[in-house]
PDB file of C-alpha atoms in Angstrom:
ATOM      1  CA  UNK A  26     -13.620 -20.053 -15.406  1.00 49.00           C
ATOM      2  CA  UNK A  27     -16.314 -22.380 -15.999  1.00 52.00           C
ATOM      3  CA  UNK A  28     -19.649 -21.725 -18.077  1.00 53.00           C
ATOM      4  CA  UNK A  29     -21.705 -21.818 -15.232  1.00 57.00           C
ATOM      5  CA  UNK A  30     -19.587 -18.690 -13.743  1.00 59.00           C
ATOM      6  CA  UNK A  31     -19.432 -17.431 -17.081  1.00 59.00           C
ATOM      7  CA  UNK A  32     -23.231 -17.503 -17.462  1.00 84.00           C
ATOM      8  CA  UNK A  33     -23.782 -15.966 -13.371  1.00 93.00           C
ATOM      9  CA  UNK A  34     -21.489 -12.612 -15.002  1.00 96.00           C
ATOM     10  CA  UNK A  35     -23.638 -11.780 -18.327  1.00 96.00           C
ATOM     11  CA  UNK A  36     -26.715 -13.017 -15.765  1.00 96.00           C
ATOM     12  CA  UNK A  37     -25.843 -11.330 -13.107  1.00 97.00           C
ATOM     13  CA  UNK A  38     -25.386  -7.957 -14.824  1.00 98.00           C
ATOM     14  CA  UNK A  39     -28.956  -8.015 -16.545  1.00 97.00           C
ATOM     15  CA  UNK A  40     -30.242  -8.305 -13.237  1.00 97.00           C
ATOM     16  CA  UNK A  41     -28.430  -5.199 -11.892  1.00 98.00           C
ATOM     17  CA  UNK A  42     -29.596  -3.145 -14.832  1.00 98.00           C
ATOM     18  CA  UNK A  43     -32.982  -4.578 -14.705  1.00 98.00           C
ATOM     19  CA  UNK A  44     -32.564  -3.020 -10.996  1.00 97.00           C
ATOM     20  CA  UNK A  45     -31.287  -0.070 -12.115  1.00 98.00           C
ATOM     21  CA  UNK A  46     -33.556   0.766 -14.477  1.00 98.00           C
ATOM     22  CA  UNK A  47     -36.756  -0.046 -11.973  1.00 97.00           C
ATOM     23  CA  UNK A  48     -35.342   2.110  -9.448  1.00 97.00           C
ATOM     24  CA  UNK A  49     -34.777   4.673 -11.930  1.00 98.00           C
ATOM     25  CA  UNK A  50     -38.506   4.649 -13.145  1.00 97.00           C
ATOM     26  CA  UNK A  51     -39.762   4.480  -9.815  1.00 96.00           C
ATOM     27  CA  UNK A  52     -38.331   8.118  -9.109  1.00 96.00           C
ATOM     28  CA  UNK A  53     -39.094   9.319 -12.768  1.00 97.00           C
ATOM     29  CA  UNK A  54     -35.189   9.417 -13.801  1.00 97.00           C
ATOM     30  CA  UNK A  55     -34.139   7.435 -17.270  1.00 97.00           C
ATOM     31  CA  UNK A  56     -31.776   5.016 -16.420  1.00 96.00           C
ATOM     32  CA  UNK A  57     -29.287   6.205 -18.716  1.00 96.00           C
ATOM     33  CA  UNK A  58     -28.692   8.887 -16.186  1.00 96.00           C
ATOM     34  CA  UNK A  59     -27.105   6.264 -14.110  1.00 98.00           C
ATOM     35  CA  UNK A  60     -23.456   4.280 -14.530  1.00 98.00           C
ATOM     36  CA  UNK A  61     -23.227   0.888 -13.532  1.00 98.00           C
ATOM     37  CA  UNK A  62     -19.437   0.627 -12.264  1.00 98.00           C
ATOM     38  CA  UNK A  63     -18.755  -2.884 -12.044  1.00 98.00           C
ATOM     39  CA  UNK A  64     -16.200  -3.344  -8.964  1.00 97.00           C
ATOM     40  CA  UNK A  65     -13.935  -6.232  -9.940  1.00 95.00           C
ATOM     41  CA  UNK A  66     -11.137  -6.161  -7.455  1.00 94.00           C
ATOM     42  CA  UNK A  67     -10.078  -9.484  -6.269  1.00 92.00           C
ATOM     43  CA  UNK A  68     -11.019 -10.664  -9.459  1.00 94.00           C
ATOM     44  CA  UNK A  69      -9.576 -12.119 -12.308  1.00 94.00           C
ATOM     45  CA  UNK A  70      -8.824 -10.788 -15.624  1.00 94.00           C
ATOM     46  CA  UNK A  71     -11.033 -13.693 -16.249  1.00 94.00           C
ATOM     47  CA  UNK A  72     -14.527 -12.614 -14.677  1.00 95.00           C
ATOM     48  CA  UNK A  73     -14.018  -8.801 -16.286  1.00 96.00           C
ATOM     49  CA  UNK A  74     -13.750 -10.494 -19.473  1.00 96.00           C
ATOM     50  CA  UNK A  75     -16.669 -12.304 -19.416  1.00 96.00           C
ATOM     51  CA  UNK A  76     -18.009  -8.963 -17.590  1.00 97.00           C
ATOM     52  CA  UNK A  77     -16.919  -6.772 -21.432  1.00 97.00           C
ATOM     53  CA  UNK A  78     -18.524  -9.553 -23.169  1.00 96.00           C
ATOM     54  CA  UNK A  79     -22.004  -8.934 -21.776  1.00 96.00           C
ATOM     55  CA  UNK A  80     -21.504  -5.501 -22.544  1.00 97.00           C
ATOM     56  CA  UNK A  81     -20.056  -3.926 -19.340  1.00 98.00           C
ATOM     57  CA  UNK A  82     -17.364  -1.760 -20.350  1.00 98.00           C
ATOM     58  CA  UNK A  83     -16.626   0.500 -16.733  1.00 98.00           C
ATOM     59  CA  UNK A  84     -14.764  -1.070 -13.970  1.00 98.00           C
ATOM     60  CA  UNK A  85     -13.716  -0.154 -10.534  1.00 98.00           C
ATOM     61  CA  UNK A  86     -10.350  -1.100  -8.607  1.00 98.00           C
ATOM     62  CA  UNK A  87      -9.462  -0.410  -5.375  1.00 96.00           C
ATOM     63  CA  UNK A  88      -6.261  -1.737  -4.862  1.00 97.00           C
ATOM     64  CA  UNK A  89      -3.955   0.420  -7.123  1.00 97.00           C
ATOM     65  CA  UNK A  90      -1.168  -2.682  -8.450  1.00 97.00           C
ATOM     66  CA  UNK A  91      -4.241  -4.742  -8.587  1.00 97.00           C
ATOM     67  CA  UNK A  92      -5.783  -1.899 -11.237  1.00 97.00           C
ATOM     68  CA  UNK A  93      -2.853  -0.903 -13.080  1.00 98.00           C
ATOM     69  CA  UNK A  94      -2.296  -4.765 -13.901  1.00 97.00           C
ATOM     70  CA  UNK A  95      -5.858  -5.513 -15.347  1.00 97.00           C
ATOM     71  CA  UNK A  96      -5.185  -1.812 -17.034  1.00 98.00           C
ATOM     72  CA  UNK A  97      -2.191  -3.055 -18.673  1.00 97.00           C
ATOM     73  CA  UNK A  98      -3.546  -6.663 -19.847  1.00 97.00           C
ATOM     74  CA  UNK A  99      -6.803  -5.030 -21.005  1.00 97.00           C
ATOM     75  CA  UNK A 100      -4.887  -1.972 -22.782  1.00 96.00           C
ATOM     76  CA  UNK A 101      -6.272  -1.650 -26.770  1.00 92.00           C
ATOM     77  CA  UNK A 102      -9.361  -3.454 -26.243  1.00 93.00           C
ATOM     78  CA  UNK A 103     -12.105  -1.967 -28.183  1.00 93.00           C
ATOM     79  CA  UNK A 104     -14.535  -0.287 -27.680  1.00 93.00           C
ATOM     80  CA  UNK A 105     -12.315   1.437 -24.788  1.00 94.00           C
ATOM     81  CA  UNK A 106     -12.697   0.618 -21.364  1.00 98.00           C
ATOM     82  CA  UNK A 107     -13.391   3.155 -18.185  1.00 98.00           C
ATOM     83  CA  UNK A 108     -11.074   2.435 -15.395  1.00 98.00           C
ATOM     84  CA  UNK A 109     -12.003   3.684 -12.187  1.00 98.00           C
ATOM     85  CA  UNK A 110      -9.550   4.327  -8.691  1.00 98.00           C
ATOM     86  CA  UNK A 111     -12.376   3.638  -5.669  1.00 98.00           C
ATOM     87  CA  UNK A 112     -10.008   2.784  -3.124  1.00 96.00           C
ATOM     88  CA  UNK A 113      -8.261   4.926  -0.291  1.00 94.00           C
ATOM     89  CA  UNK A 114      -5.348   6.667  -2.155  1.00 95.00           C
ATOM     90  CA  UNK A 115      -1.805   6.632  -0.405  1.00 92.00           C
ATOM     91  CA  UNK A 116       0.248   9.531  -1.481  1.00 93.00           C
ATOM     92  CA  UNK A 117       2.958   7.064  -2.558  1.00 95.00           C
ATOM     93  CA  UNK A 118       0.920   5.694  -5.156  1.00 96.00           C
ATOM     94  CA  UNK A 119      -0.686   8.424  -6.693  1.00 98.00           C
ATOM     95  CA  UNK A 120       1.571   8.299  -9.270  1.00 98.00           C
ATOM     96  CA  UNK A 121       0.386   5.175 -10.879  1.00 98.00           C
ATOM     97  CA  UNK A 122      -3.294   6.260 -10.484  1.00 98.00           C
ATOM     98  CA  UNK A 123      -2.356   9.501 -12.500  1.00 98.00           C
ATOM     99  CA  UNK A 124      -0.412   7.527 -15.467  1.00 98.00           C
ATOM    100  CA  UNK A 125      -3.014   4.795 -15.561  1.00 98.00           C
ATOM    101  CA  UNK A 126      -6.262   5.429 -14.537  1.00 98.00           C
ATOM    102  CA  UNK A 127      -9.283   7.564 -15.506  1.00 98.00           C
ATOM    103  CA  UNK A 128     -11.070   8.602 -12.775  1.00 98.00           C
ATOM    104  CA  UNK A 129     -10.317   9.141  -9.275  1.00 98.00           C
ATOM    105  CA  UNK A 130     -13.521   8.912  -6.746  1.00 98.00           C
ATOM    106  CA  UNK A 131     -11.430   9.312  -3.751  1.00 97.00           C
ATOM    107  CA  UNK A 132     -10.230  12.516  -3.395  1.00 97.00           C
ATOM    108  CA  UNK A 133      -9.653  13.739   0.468  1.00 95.00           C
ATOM    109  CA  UNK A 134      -7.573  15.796   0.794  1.00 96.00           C
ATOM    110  CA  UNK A 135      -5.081  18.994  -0.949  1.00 97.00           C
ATOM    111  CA  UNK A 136      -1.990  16.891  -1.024  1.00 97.00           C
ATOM    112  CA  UNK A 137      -3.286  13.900  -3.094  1.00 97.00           C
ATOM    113  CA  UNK A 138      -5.069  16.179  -5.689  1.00 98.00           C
ATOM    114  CA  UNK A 139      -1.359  18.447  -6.063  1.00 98.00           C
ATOM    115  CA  UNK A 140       0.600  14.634  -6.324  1.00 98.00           C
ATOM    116  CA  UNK A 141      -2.372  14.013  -9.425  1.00 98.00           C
ATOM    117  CA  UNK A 142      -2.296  16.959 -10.793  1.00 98.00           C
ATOM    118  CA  UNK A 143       1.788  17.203 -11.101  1.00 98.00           C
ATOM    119  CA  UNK A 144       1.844  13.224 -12.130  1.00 98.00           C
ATOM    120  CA  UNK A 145      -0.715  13.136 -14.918  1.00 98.00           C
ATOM    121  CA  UNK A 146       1.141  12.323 -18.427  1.00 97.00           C
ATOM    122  CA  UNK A 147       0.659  15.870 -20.106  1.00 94.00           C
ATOM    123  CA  UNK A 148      -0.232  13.116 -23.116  1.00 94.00           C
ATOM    124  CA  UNK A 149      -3.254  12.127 -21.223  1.00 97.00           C
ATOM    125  CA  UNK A 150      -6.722  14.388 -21.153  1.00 98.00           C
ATOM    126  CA  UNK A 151      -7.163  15.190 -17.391  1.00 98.00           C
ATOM    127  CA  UNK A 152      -7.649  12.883 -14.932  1.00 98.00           C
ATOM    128  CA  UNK A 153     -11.610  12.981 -13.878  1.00 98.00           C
ATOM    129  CA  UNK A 154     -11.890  13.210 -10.297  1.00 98.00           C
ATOM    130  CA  UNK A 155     -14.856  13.320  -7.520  1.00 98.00           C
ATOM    131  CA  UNK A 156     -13.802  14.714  -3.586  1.00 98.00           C
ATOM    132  CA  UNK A 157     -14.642  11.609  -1.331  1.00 97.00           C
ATOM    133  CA  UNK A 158     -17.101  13.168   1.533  1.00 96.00           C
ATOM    134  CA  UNK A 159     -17.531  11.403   4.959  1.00 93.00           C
ATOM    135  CA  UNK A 160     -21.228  11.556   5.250  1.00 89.00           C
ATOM    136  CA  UNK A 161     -21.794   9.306   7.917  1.00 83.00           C
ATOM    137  CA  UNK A 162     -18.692  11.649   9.774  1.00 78.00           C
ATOM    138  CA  UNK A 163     -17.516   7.541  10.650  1.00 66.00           C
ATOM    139  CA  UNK A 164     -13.982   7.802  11.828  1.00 66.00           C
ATOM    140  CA  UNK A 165     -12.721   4.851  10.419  1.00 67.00           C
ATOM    141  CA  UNK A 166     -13.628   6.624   6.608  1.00 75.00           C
ATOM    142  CA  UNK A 167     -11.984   8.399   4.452  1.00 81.00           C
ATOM    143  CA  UNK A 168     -13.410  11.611   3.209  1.00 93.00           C
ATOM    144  CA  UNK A 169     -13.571  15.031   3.769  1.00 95.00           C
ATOM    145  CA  UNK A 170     -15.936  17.186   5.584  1.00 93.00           C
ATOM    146  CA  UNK A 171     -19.428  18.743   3.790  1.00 92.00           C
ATOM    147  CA  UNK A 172     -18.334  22.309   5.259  1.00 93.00           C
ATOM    148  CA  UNK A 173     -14.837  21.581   3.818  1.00 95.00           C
ATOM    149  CA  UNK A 174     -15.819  20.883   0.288  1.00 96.00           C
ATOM    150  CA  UNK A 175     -15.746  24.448  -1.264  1.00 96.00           C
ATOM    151  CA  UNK A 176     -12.570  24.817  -0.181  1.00 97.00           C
ATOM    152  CA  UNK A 177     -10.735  22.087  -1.965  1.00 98.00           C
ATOM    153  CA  UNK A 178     -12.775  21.920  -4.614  1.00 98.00           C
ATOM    154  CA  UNK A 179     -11.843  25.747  -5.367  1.00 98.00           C
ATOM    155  CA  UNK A 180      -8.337  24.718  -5.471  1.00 98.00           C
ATOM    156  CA  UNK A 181      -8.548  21.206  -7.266  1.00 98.00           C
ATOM    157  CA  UNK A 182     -10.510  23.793  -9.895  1.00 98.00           C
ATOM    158  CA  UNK A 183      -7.257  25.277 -10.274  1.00 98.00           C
ATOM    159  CA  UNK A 184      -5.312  22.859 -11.092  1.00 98.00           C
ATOM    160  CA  UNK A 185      -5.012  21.692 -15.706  1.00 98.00           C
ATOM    161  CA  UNK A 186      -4.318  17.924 -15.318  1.00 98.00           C
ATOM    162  CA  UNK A 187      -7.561  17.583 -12.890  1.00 98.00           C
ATOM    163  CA  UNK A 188     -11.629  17.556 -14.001  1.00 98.00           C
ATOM    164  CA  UNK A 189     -13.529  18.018 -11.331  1.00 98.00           C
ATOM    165  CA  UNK A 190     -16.389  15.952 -11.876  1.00 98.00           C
ATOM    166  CA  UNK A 191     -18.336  15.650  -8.194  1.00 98.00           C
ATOM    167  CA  UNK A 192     -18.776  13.888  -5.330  1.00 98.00           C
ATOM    168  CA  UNK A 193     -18.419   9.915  -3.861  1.00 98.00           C
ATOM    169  CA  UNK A 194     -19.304   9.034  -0.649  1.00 96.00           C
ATOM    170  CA  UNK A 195     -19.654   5.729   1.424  1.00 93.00           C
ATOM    171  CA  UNK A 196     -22.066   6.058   3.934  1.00 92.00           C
ATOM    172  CA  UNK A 197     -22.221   3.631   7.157  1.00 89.00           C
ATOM    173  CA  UNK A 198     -23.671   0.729   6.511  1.00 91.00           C
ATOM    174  CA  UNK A 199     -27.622   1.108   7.173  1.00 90.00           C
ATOM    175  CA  UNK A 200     -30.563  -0.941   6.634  1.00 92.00           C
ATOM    176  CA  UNK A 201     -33.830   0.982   7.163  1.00 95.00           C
ATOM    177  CA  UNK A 202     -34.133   2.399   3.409  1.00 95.00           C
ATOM    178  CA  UNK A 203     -35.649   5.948   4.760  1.00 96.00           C
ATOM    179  CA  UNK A 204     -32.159   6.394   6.845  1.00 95.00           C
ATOM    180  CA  UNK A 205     -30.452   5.668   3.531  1.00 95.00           C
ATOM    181  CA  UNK A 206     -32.616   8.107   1.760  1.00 96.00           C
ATOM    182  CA  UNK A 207     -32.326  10.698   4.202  1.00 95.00           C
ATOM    183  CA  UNK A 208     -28.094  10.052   4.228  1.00 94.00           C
ATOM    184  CA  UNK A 209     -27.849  10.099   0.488  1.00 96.00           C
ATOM    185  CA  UNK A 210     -30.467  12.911   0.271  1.00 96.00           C
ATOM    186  CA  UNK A 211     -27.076  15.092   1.893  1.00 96.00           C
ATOM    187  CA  UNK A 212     -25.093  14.634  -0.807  1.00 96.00           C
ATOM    188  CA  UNK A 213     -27.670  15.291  -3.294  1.00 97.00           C
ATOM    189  CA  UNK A 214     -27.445  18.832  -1.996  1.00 97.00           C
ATOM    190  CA  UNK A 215     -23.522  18.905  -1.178  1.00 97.00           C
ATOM    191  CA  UNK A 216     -23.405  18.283  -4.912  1.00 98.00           C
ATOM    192  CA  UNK A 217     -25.911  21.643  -5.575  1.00 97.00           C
ATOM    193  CA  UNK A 218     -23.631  23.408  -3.268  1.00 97.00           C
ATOM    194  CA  UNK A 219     -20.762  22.627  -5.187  1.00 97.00           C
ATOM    195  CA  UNK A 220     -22.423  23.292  -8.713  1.00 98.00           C
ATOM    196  CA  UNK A 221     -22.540  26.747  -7.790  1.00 97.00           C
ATOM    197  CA  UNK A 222     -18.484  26.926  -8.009  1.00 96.00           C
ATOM    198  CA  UNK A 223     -18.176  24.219 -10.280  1.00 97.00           C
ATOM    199  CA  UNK A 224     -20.588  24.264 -12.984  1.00 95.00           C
ATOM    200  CA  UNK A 225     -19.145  21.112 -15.041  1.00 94.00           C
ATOM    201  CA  UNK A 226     -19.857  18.819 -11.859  1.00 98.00           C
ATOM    202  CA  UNK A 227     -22.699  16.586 -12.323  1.00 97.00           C
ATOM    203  CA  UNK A 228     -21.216  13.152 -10.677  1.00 98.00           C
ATOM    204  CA  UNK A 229     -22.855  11.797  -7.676  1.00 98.00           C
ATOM    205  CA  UNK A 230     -20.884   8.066  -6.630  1.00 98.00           C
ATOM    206  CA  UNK A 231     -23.021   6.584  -4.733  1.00 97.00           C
ATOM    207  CA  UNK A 232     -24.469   3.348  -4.198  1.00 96.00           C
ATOM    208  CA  UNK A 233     -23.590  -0.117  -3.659  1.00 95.00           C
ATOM    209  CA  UNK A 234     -24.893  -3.600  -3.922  1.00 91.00           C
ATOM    210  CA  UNK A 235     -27.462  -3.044  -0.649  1.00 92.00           C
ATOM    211  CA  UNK A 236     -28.240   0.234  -0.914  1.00 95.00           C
ATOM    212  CA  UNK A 237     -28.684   1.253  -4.786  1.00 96.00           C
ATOM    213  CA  UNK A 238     -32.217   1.736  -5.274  1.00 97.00           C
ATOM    214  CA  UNK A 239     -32.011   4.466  -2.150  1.00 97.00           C
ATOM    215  CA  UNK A 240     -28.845   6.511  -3.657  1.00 98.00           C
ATOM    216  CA  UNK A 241     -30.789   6.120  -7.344  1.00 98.00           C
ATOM    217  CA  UNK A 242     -34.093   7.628  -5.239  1.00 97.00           C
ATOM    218  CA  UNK A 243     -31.561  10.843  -4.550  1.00 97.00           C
ATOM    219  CA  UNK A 244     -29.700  11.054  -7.643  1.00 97.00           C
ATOM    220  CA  UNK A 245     -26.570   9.294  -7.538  1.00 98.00           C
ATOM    221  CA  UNK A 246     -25.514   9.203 -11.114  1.00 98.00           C
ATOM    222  CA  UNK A 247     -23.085   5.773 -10.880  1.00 98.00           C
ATOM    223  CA  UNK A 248     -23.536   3.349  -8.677  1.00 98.00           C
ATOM    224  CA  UNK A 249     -20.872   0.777  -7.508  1.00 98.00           C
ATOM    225  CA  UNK A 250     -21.798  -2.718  -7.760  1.00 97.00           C
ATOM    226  CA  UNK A 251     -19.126  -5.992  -7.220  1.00 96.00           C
ATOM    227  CA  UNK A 252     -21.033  -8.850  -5.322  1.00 94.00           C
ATOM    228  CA  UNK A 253     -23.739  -8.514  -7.327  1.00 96.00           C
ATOM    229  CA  UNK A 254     -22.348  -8.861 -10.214  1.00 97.00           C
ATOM    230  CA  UNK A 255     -18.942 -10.948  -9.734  1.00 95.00           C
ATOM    231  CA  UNK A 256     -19.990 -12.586  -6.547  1.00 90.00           C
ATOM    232  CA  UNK A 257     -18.600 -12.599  -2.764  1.00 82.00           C
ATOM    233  CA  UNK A 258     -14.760 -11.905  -2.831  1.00 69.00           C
ATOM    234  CA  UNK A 259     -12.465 -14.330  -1.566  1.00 60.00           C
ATOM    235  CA  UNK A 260      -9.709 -12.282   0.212  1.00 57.00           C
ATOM    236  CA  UNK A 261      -7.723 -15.414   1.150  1.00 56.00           C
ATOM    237  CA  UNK A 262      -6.619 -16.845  -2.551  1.00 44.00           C
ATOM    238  CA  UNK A 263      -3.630 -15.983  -3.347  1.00 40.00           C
ATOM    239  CA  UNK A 264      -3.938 -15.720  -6.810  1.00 45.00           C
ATOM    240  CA  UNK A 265      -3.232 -13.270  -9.323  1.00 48.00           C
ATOM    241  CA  UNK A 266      -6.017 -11.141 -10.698  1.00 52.00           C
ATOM    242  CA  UNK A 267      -5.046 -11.818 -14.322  1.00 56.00           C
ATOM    243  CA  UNK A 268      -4.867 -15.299 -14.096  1.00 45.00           C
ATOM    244  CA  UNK A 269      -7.255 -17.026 -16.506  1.00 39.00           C
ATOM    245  CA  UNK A 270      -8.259 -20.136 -14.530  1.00 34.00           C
TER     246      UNK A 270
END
């Protein structure tokens, strides 16, 4: 990586906070109610090290080999790094999201939370986990349901290797900042709902690079930024995420 790209990283991530921390002020929230989950997949080990050098220290993977690779290559580094599952979770990988990972955002249905909950290393603390909500009810997204949240949420409750922690969502893309108010404004109260079962949930995931300061405005507690922080992903290189270059 050269110093330029080295230099767009640490730059690149004051910017978010700066972003983070007007949007929190604007709606009279501190900003250190709010996460910044820096979304590096696609990217090499290369870009999240210069990422933990400017101080970023929570990451987000979506593809699970991908994750469990960077996992491994960053494994000991101190202060500890956060390692975050954001992608859609197959039932035949759950396994290595339960041995590696420590949080799971996308949560969708009974059978993934049992596979988790029977696959976490009883040497681990639990796994911390949000229930992935279709907002936008898009059927091309994952995500459950708002009236079919208590439901699993009463029985994810039940189960030791599992925190419950709250909610992630990915609404449909939107422009018009009032729309993405009012869409994120939902969750807000699916989360309220849910705190009535669930008294140690207090996560809202929501948020990306367009539509942060909106999700901020209605309480999303960690946001989920990658272009604006690594750049625009290249999907065609073939190259390995821990590759130095």
């Amino acid at each position: 990586m050269s110093l330029s790209q080295q230099n767009a990283i640490e730059q690149n991530l004051q910017n978010v906070r700066e972003k983070i921390a007007t949007a929190a002020h604007l709606c009279g929230r501190p900003s250190e109610e709010i996460t910044l989950l820096a979304v590096s997949k696609t990217k090499p080990a290369s870009a999240v090290e210069e990422a933990i050098a400017a101080g970023q220290l929570a990451f987000g993977e979506n593809y699970v080999q991908e994750g469990v690779d960077k996992i491994a290559h960053f494994a000991g580094h101190q202060p500890a790094l956060t390692w975050h599952f954001i992608g859609p979770l197959q039932s035949n990988k759950s396994r290595l999201v339960a041995e590696n990972f420590d949080w799971c955002h996308t949560i969708d249905r009974l059978k993934i939370a049992q596979r988790l909950n029977e696959q976490r290393p009883a040497g681990l603390p639990p796994l911390q986990v949000l229930i992935q909500v279709n907002i936008s009810d898009e059927a091309s997204k994952s995500g459950i349901a708002i009236g079919d949240l208590a439901e699993l949420a009463r029985q994810i409750m039940t189960m030791p290797h599992l925190s419950l922690r709250g909610l992630m969502a990915i609404p449909a893309v939107e422009t018009d900042y009032a729309r993405q108010l009012e869409v994120f404004g939902k969750m807000r109260e699916a989360l309220k709902d849910l705190q009535r079962i669930c008294p140690l949930a207090d996560t809202l995931s929501m948020g990306m690079t367009d539509d942060m300061p909106a999700a901020i405005a209605a309480g999303s507690t960690m946001v989920r930024i990658g272009t604006a922080i690594f750049g625009a992903r290249d999907y065609g290189v073939k190259q390995s995420p821990l590759s130095l270059d």
